[in-house]
mmCIF file of C-alpha atoms in Angstrom:
data_model
loop_
_atom_site.group_PDB
_atom_site.id
_atom_site.type_symbol
_atom_site.label_atom_id
_atom_site.label_comp_id
_atom_site.label_asym_id
_atom_site.label_seq_id
_atom_site.Cartn_x
_atom_site.Cartn_y
_atom_site.Cartn_z
ATOM 1 C CA UNK A 1 -0.238 -0.313 -0.147
ATOM 2 C CA UNK A 2 1.155 3.372 -0.688
ATOM 3 C CA UNK A 3 0.788 5.919 1.836
ATOM 4 C CA UNK A 4 1.788 9.528 2.801
ATOM 5 C CA UNK A 5 4.426 9.620 5.360
ATOM 6 C CA UNK A 6 4.089 13.165 6.699
ATOM 7 C CA UNK A 7 3.441 12.466 10.018
ATOM 8 C CA UNK A 8 3.599 15.765 11.483
ATOM 9 C CA UNK A 9 1.156 18.597 12.550
ATOM 10 C CA UNK A 10 2.610 21.089 10.186
ATOM 11 C CA UNK A 11 2.058 19.792 6.710
ATOM 12 C CA UNK A 12 -1.192 18.510 7.312
ATOM 13 C CA UNK A 13 -1.823 14.743 6.277
ATOM 14 C CA UNK A 14 -2.307 14.280 10.671
ATOM 15 C CA UNK A 15 -5.198 15.738 12.482
ATOM 16 C CA UNK A 16 -5.604 15.734 15.975
ATOM 17 C CA UNK A 17 -9.218 17.010 17.705
ATOM 18 C CA UNK A 18 -8.920 18.047 21.159
ATOM 19 C CA UNK A 19 -11.661 18.502 23.472
ATOM 20 C CA UNK A 20 -10.803 20.428 26.945
ATOM 21 C CA UNK A 21 -12.203 20.083 30.208
ATOM 22 C CA UNK A 22 -15.182 22.932 29.389
ATOM 23 C CA UNK A 23 -16.246 20.535 26.440
ATOM 24 C CA UNK A 24 -14.723 22.709 23.614
ATOM 25 C CA UNK A 25 -13.111 20.746 20.685
ATOM 26 C CA UNK A 26 -10.488 21.912 18.890
ATOM 27 C CA UNK A 27 -8.382 21.241 16.069
ATOM 28 C CA UNK A 28 -4.380 21.275 16.651
ATOM 29 C CA UNK A 29 -2.456 22.241 13.905
ATOM 30 C CA UNK A 30 1.257 23.255 13.832
ATOM 31 C CA UNK A 31 2.618 26.691 14.812
ATOM 32 C CA UNK A 32 3.371 27.094 11.095
ATOM 33 C CA UNK A 33 2.344 25.605 8.238
ATOM 34 C CA UNK A 34 4.478 24.563 5.533
ATOM 35 C CA UNK A 35 2.802 23.804 2.130
ATOM 36 C CA UNK A 36 5.338 21.021 0.884
ATOM 37 C CA UNK A 37 4.678 18.620 -1.700
ATOM 38 C CA UNK A 38 3.360 15.111 -0.885
ATOM 39 C CA UNK A 39 5.593 12.189 0.008
ATOM 40 C CA UNK A 40 4.768 8.667 -0.035
ATOM 41 C CA UNK A 41 6.126 5.229 1.184
ATOM 42 C CA UNK A 42 5.510 1.819 0.051
ATOM 43 C CA UNK A 43 4.464 -0.262 2.982
ATOM 44 C CA UNK A 44 4.395 -4.112 3.159
ATOM 45 C CA UNK A 45 2.454 -6.606 5.151
ATOM 46 C CA UNK A 46 4.001 -6.042 8.805
ATOM 47 C CA UNK A 47 5.517 -2.368 8.258
ATOM 48 C CA UNK A 48 4.349 0.745 9.649
ATOM 49 C CA UNK A 49 5.401 4.394 9.642
ATOM 50 C CA UNK A 50 6.398 5.779 13.163
ATOM 51 C CA UNK A 51 6.770 9.747 14.181
ATOM 52 C CA UNK A 52 6.317 12.035 17.358
ATOM 53 C CA UNK A 53 3.684 14.679 17.650
ATOM 54 C CA UNK A 54 4.516 17.739 19.789
ATOM 55 C CA UNK A 55 1.459 19.197 21.314
ATOM 56 C CA UNK A 56 2.291 20.913 23.936
ATOM 57 C CA UNK A 57 2.010 24.098 22.177
ATOM 58 C CA UNK A 58 0.306 24.382 18.943
ATOM 59 C CA UNK A 59 -1.690 27.231 16.322
ATOM 60 C CA UNK A 60 -3.681 28.701 19.411
ATOM 61 C CA UNK A 61 -0.895 28.209 21.923
ATOM 62 C CA UNK A 62 -0.806 26.162 24.721
ATOM 63 C CA UNK A 63 -2.999 23.060 24.486
ATOM 64 C CA UNK A 64 -2.909 21.767 28.247
ATOM 65 C CA UNK A 65 -3.175 25.017 30.182
ATOM 66 C CA UNK A 66 -6.423 24.491 32.106
ATOM 67 C CA UNK A 67 -6.620 21.751 34.955
ATOM 68 C CA UNK A 68 -8.880 18.734 34.115
ATOM 69 C CA UNK A 69 -9.503 15.928 31.814
ATOM 70 C CA UNK A 70 -8.920 16.152 28.013
ATOM 71 C CA UNK A 71 -9.863 14.100 25.196
ATOM 72 C CA UNK A 72 -7.440 13.287 22.192
ATOM 73 C CA UNK A 73 -8.231 11.736 18.632
ATOM 74 C CA UNK A 74 -5.899 11.466 16.411
ATOM 75 C CA UNK A 75 -6.531 11.501 12.190
ATOM 76 C CA UNK A 76 -4.332 10.671 9.429
ATOM 77 C CA UNK A 77 -4.974 11.552 5.861
ATOM 78 C CA UNK A 78 -3.329 7.713 3.945
ATOM 79 C CA UNK A 79 -3.764 9.714 0.829
ATOM 80 C CA UNK A 80 -4.969 12.780 -0.609
ATOM 81 C CA UNK A 81 -7.988 11.335 -2.101
ATOM 82 C CA UNK A 82 -8.995 9.534 0.616
ATOM 83 C CA UNK A 83 -10.811 11.204 4.285
ATOM 84 C CA UNK A 84 -8.936 10.811 7.480
ATOM 85 C CA UNK A 85 -8.898 7.816 9.480
ATOM 86 C CA UNK A 86 -9.471 8.555 12.964
ATOM 87 C CA UNK A 87 -8.253 6.510 16.074
ATOM 88 C CA UNK A 88 -10.321 6.105 19.167
ATOM 89 C CA UNK A 89 -10.329 8.954 22.030
ATOM 90 C CA UNK A 90 -7.823 8.813 24.740
ATOM 91 C CA UNK A 91 -7.798 10.904 28.042
ATOM 92 C CA UNK A 92 -5.250 13.009 29.529
ATOM 93 C CA UNK A 93 -5.616 14.780 32.651
ATOM 94 C CA UNK A 94 -3.832 17.886 33.873
ATOM 95 C CA UNK A 95 -3.271 18.309 37.556
ATOM 96 C CA UNK A 96 -1.766 20.959 39.473
ATOM 97 C CA UNK A 97 2.074 21.207 40.528
ATOM 98 C CA UNK A 98 2.448 18.791 43.285
ATOM 99 C CA UNK A 99 5.542 20.372 44.787
ATOM 100 C CA UNK A 100 8.088 23.097 44.625
ATOM 101 C CA UNK A 101 10.514 21.922 41.786
ATOM 102 C CA UNK A 102 7.128 21.016 39.832
ATOM 103 C CA UNK A 103 5.869 24.596 40.379
ATOM 104 C CA UNK A 104 8.988 25.946 39.473
ATOM 105 C CA UNK A 105 9.272 23.916 36.206
ATOM 106 C CA UNK A 106 5.841 25.249 35.127
ATOM 107 C CA UNK A 107 6.940 28.760 35.858
ATOM 108 C CA UNK A 108 9.617 28.211 33.456
ATOM 109 C CA UNK A 109 8.040 26.290 30.850
ATOM 110 C CA UNK A 110 4.398 27.800 30.599
ATOM 111 C CA UNK A 111 6.052 30.983 29.143
ATOM 112 C CA UNK A 112 4.459 31.592 25.743
ATOM 113 C CA UNK A 113 7.858 32.820 23.841
ATOM 114 C CA UNK A 114 9.470 30.083 25.380
ATOM 115 C CA UNK A 115 7.202 27.408 24.675
ATOM 116 C CA UNK A 116 6.641 28.792 20.953
ATOM 117 C CA UNK A 117 10.373 28.544 20.277
ATOM 118 C CA UNK A 118 10.483 25.055 21.276
ATOM 119 C CA UNK A 119 7.676 24.322 18.769
ATOM 120 C CA UNK A 120 9.399 26.406 16.213
ATOM 121 C CA UNK A 121 12.578 24.277 17.350
ATOM 122 C CA UNK A 122 15.282 26.611 15.666
ATOM 123 C CA UNK A 123 13.812 29.239 13.954
ATOM 124 C CA UNK A 124 13.518 31.728 17.014
ATOM 125 C CA UNK A 125 16.360 33.957 17.500
ATOM 126 C CA UNK A 126 15.059 36.689 19.706
ATOM 127 C CA UNK A 127 18.101 37.245 22.505
ATOM 128 C CA UNK A 128 15.461 37.207 25.607
ATOM 129 C CA UNK A 129 14.122 33.688 24.224
ATOM 130 C CA UNK A 130 17.279 32.506 23.637
ATOM 131 C CA UNK A 131 17.891 33.322 27.743
ATOM 132 C CA UNK A 132 14.739 31.730 28.501
ATOM 133 C CA UNK A 133 15.781 28.271 27.133
ATOM 134 C CA UNK A 134 18.705 28.748 28.324
ATOM 135 C CA UNK A 135 17.609 28.889 31.753
ATOM 136 C CA UNK A 136 15.138 26.203 31.389
ATOM 137 C CA UNK A 137 17.832 23.792 30.373
ATOM 138 C CA UNK A 138 20.417 24.831 33.078
ATOM 139 C CA UNK A 139 17.737 24.922 35.580
ATOM 140 C CA UNK A 140 16.422 21.338 34.784
ATOM 141 C CA UNK A 141 18.910 19.384 33.102
ATOM 142 C CA UNK A 142 17.473 15.844 33.722
ATOM 143 C CA UNK A 143 13.470 16.614 33.034
ATOM 144 C CA UNK A 144 12.428 16.286 29.364
ATOM 145 C CA UNK A 145 11.581 20.102 29.360
ATOM 146 C CA UNK A 146 15.166 21.162 30.161
ATOM 147 C CA UNK A 147 16.451 18.759 27.463
ATOM 148 C CA UNK A 148 14.361 19.993 25.015
ATOM 149 C CA UNK A 149 15.335 23.420 25.528
ATOM 150 C CA UNK A 150 18.995 22.069 25.025
ATOM 151 C CA UNK A 151 18.123 20.513 21.688
ATOM 152 C CA UNK A 152 16.544 23.619 20.691
ATOM 153 C CA UNK A 153 19.402 25.574 21.549
ATOM 154 C CA UNK A 154 21.735 23.438 19.400
ATOM 155 C CA UNK A 155 19.440 24.006 16.431
ATOM 156 C CA UNK A 156 19.692 27.551 16.476
ATOM 157 C CA UNK A 157 23.855 27.107 16.730
ATOM 158 C CA UNK A 158 25.894 24.740 15.247
ATOM 159 C CA UNK A 159 24.430 21.553 16.155
ATOM 160 C CA UNK A 160 28.164 19.968 16.299
ATOM 161 C CA UNK A 161 28.804 22.601 19.270
ATOM 162 C CA UNK A 162 26.523 21.457 21.547
ATOM 163 C CA UNK A 163 26.857 18.039 23.221
ATOM 164 C CA UNK A 164 23.423 16.202 23.419
ATOM 165 C CA UNK A 165 24.837 12.922 24.027
ATOM 166 C CA UNK A 166 24.165 13.014 27.571
ATOM 167 C CA UNK A 167 20.381 13.683 26.975
ATOM 168 C CA UNK A 168 20.309 11.013 23.779
ATOM 169 C CA UNK A 169 21.549 8.255 25.933
ATOM 170 C CA UNK A 170 19.202 8.910 28.595
ATOM 171 C CA UNK A 171 16.387 8.815 26.497
ATOM 172 C CA UNK A 172 17.394 5.923 24.159
ATOM 173 C CA UNK A 173 17.509 6.005 20.456
ATOM 174 C CA UNK A 174 13.537 5.282 19.901
ATOM 175 C CA UNK A 175 12.584 8.017 22.425
ATOM 176 C CA UNK A 176 14.841 10.243 20.391
ATOM 177 C CA UNK A 177 14.114 9.728 17.036
ATOM 178 C CA UNK A 178 10.426 10.133 18.422
ATOM 179 C CA UNK A 179 11.265 13.673 19.759
ATOM 180 C CA UNK A 180 13.286 14.815 16.532
ATOM 181 C CA UNK A 181 10.250 13.921 14.306
ATOM 182 C CA UNK A 182 8.179 15.765 16.580
ATOM 183 C CA UNK A 183 9.999 19.049 16.470
ATOM 184 C CA UNK A 184 11.612 18.808 12.941
ATOM 185 C CA UNK A 185 10.552 17.636 9.524
ATOM 186 C CA UNK A 186 11.434 14.084 7.930
ATOM 187 C CA UNK A 187 14.763 14.023 6.233
ATOM 188 C CA UNK A 188 15.585 12.428 2.723
ATOM 189 C CA UNK A 189 16.907 9.203 2.280
ATOM 190 C CA UNK A 190 19.879 10.894 0.557
ATOM 191 C CA UNK A 191 20.567 13.241 3.546
ATOM 192 C CA UNK A 192 22.537 12.351 6.868
ATOM 193 C CA UNK A 193 20.400 12.281 9.921
ATOM 194 C CA UNK A 194 20.098 15.286 12.270
ATOM 195 C CA UNK A 195 22.158 13.100 14.404
ATOM 196 C CA UNK A 196 25.119 11.009 13.109
ATOM 197 C CA UNK A 197 25.197 8.442 15.967
ATOM 198 C CA UNK A 198 21.580 7.402 15.192
ATOM 199 C CA UNK A 199 22.878 6.198 11.359
ATOM 200 C CA UNK A 200 23.629 2.687 12.863
ATOM 201 C CA UNK A 201 20.573 2.315 14.755
ATOM 202 C CA UNK A 202 17.976 1.208 12.058
ATOM 203 C CA UNK A 203 14.566 1.955 13.738
ATOM 204 C CA UNK A 204 15.205 5.080 14.646
ATOM 205 C CA UNK A 205 17.075 6.197 11.451
ATOM 206 C CA UNK A 206 14.012 4.869 9.562
ATOM 207 C CA UNK A 207 11.543 7.102 11.617
ATOM 208 C CA UNK A 208 13.711 10.304 11.231
ATOM 209 C CA UNK A 209 13.335 9.593 7.440
ATOM 210 C CA UNK A 210 10.179 8.843 7.335
ATOM 211 C CA UNK A 211 11.015 5.229 6.007
ATOM 212 C CA UNK A 212 9.195 1.988 6.870
ATOM 213 C CA UNK A 213 9.313 0.133 10.035
ATOM 214 C CA UNK A 214 9.852 -3.370 9.949
ATOM 215 C CA UNK A 215 8.254 -5.270 12.657
ATOM 216 C CA UNK A 216 11.690 -7.339 13.147
ATOM 217 C CA UNK A 217 13.245 -3.856 14.346
ATOM 218 C CA UNK A 218 10.817 -2.959 17.028
#
């Protein structure tokens, strides 16, 4: 079967419906919209394509900014001529920070410019925003939010100048590839991957390139 491999919010082949605690339903889209050419991939029996999605901050701002229960449903256009296929709804519950450290993390992360810069991943160069990312990365190096801030800072500069090996080693190759695909578009098969050490990790490399993953590679 031939399907689209544009598994991200910015190119429109993936749709996310989010119902907030008040019952209002919104369709989540990427912070920017990219009108790129369709990209397809051939799937054989037992193969699938995989990607991460960044839902924390979308086109309308923060997605989960109210305490309570959210329902998410993901749709996918396998082909431009077909209607979207949707998953069942899943629930996500947001609670108040439980301790002072989590409260401090929220105060550093729930900042519009900082969250938008993470969603844009490398396109935001305002010095004040860069400073906010640096503070988040320095104060919370062992939390996903701090690691993401460091990742974005690496994209803003020469990626070789920022060592993220400790972050990637802690996440592992599959989680690393999911974050890369959530924040960056997939790469062509004739290009090097964003992180060279993933070249030898077959499933992760295929995820980043938008290529089929075989059941035997999971």
